[in-house]
Coordinates of C-alpha atoms in Angstrom, one line a residue:
X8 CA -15.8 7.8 2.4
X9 CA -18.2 5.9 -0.2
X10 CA -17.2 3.4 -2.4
X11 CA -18.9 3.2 -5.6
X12 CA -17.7 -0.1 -6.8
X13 CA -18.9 -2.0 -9.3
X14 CA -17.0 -5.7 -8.9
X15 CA -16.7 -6.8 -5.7
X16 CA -14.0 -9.6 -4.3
X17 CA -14.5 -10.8 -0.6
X18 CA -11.3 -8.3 0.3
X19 CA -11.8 -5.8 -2.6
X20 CA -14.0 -3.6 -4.4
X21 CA -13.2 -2.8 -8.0
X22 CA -14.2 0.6 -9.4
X23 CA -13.8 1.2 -13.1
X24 CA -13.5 4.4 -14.0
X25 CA -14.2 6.5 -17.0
X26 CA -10.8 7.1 -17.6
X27 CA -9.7 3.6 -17.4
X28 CA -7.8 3.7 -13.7
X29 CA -9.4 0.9 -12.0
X30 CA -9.4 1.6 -7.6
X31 CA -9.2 -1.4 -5.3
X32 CA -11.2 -0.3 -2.6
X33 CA -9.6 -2.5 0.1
X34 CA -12.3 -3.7 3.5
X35 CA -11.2 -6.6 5.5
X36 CA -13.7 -6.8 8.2
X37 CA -13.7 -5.2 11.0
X38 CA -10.0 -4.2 10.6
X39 CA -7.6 -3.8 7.1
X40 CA -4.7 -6.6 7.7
X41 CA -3.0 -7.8 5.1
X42 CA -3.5 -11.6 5.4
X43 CA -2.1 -13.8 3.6
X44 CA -5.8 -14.3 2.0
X45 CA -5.6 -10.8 1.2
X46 CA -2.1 -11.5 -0.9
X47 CA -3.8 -14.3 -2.9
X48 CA -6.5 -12.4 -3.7
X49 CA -4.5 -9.2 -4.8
X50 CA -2.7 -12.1 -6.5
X51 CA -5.5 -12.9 -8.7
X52 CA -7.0 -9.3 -9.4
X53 CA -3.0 -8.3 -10.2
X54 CA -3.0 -11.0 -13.1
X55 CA -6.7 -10.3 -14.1
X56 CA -5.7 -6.4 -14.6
X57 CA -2.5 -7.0 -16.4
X58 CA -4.2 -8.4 -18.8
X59 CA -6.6 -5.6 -19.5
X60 CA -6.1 -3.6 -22.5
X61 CA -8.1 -0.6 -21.1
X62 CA -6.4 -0.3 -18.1
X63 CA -4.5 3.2 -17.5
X64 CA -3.5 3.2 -14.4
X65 CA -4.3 1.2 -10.8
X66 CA -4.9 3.3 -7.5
X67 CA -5.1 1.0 -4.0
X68 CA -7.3 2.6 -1.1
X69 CA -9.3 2.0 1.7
X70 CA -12.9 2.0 2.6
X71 CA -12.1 2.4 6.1
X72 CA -11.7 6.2 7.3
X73 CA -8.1 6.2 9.8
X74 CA -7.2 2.9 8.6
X75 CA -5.2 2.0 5.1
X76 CA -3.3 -1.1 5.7
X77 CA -2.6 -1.5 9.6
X78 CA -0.3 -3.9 8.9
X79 CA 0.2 -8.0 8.3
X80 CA -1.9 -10.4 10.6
X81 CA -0.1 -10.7 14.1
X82 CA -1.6 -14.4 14.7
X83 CA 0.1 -15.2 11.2
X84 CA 3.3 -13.6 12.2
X85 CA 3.3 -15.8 15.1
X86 CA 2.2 -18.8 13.2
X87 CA 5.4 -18.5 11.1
X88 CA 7.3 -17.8 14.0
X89 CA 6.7 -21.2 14.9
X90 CA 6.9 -23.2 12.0
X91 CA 10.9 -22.7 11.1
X92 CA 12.7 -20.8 8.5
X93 CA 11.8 -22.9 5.8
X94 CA 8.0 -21.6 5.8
X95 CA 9.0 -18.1 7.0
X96 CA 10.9 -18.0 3.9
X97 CA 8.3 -19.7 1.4
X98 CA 5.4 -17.0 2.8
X99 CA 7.9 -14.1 2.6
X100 CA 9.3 -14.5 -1.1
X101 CA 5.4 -15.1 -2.5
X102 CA 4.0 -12.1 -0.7
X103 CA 7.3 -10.4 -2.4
X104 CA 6.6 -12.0 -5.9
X105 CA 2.6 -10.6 -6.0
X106 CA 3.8 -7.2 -4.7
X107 CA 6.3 -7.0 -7.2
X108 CA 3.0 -7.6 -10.0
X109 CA 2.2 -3.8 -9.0
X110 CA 5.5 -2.9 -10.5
X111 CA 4.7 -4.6 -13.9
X112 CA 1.6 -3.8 -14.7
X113 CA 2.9 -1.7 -17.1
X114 CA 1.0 1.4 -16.0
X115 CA 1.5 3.7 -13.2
X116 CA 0.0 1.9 -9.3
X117 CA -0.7 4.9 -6.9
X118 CA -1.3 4.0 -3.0
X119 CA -3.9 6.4 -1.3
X120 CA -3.2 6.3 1.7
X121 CA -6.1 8.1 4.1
X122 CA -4.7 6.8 7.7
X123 CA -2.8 4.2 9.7
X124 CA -0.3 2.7 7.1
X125 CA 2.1 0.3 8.7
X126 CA 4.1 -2.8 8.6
X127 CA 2.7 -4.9 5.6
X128 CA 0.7 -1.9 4.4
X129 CA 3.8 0.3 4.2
X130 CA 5.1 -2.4 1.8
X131 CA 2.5 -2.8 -0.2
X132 CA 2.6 1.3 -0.6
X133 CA 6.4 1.0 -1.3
X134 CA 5.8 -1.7 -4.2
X135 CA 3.5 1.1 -5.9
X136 CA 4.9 3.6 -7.9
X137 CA 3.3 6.5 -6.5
X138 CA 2.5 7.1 -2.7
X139 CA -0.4 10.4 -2.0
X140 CA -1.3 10.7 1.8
X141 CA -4.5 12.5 3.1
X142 CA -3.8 15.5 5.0
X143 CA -4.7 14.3 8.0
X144 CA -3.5 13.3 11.7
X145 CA -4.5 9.7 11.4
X146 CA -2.0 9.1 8.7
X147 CA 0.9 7.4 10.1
X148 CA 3.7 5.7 8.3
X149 CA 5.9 3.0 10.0
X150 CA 7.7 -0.2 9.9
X151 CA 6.7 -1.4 13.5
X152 CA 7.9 -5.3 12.8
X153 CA 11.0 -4.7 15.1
X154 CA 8.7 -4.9 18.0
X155 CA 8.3 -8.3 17.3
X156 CA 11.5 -9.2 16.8
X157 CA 11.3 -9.7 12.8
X158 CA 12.6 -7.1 9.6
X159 CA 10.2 -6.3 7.3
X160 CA 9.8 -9.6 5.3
X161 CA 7.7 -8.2 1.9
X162 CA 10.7 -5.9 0.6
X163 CA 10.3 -2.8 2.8
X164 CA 13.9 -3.7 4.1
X165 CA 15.0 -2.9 0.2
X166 CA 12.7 -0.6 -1.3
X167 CA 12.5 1.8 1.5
X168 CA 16.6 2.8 1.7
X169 CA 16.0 3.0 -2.1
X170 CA 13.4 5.7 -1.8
X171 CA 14.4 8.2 0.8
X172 CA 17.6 9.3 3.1
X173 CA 19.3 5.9 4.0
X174 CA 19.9 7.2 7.7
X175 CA 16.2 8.1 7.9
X176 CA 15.2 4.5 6.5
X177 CA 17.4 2.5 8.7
X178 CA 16.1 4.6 11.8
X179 CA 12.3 3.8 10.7
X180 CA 13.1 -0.1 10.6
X181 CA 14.9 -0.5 13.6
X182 CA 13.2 1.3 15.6
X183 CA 9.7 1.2 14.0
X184 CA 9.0 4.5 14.8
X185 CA 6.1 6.5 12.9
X186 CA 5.4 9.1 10.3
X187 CA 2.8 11.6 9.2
X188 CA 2.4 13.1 6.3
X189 CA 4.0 15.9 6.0
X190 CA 7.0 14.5 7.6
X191 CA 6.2 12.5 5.0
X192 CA 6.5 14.3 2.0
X193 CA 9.0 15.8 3.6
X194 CA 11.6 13.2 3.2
X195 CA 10.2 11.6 0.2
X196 CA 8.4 8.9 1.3
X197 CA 4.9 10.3 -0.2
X198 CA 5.0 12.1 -3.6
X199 CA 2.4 14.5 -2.1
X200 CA -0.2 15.5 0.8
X201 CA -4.0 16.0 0.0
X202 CA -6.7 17.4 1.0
X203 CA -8.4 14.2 2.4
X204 CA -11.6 15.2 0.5
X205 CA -9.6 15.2 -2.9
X206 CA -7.5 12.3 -1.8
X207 CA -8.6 9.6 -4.8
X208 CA -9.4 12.2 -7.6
X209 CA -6.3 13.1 -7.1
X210 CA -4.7 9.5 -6.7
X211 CA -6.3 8.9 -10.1
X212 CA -4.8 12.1 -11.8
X213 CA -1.4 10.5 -10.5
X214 CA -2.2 7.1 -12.2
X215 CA -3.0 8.7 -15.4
X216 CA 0.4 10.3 -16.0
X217 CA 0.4 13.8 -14.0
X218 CA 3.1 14.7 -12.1
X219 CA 3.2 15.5 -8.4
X220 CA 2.9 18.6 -6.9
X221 CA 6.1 20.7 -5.7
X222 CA 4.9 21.3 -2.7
X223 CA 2.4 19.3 0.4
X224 CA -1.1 20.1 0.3
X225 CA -2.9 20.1 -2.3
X226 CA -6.7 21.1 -2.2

């Protein structure tokens, strides 16, 4: 997948289109974590865009082919898990307050999600308020953070129940189990399954007011 961006971050790469949807190409090197430099730096673009009065709509993706968000930074996790409540509580509630910015931008936020979404990248998706996922086997959805004995800590413990079957929800957080993307769509937790080749034309339809497609694939 190319990314013809034209304003780079170290984290991002921002792609202005015609239209006036802006893409966040997201590359972390070597693999897409979402540190906690990552936040800060969404942080920053998040203000920057909400105060642009071209913007239409905002569509997050990934340069990396498999790979969306794989989740948050393991050797953070266990950092926190060291330092006491106090700190787990202080990282928690900022990485909630700039995920909530994706909410009031004012404009539609569309997560494309072309692979391995999980943990803190399923968050990030659910913060948005569209989800698309390429059809494709490497797309997996999940919650996995039970497996290190935490919840998810940036809102996936709220906003997913809110989104699709509670039963279904609960079972995906305690047990950290994964989707695709038809089961997906399926239950509701993508508004639609794309043709991976279509994935961000698509994504950017989505951000400029279409609706979602009735059914999964669409090519």
């Amino acid at each position: 997948m190319t990314t013809p961006a034209n304003n780079h971050s170290k984290y991002f790469h921002i792609e202005s289109k015609a239209s006036g949807v802006k893409i966040l190409w997201l590359d972390v090197p070597k693999v897409n974590v979402l540190q906690m430099a990552v936040l800060q730096e969404l942080d920053g673009i998040l203000d920057r865009l909400a105060n642009d009065p071209s913007l239409k709509g905002l569509v997050i993706t990934s340069v990396k082919p498999g790979v969306f968000i794989a989740g948050a930074d393991i050797n953070e996790i266990r950092g926190l898990q060291s330092q006491g409540e106090a700190k787990t509580y202080q990282v928690t509630m900022d990485a909630k307050r700039i995920l909530a910015k994706l909410r009031s931008l004012g404009v539609p936020s569309v997560a494309a999600i072309n692979g391995a979404c999980k943990g803190g990248g399923l968050e990030l998706a659910l913060w948005c308020t569209h989800r698309l996922a390429a059809d494709n086997p490497a797309v997996a959805l999940a919650l996995p953070e039970v497996r290190l004995g935490i919840f998810p800590g940036f809102g996936g413990c709220v906003l997913l129940p809110r989104l699709i079957d509670t039963i279904k929800a609960v079972t995906m957080i305690a047990t950290g189990s994964d989707v695709g993307a038809q089961e997906a769509w399926q239950t509701g937790l993508v508004d639609e399954v794309v043709a991976p080749d279509n994935l961000i034309a698509r994504a950017e339809a989505i951000a400029l007011g279409q609706r979602p497609l009735a059914f999964a694939v669409h090519e």
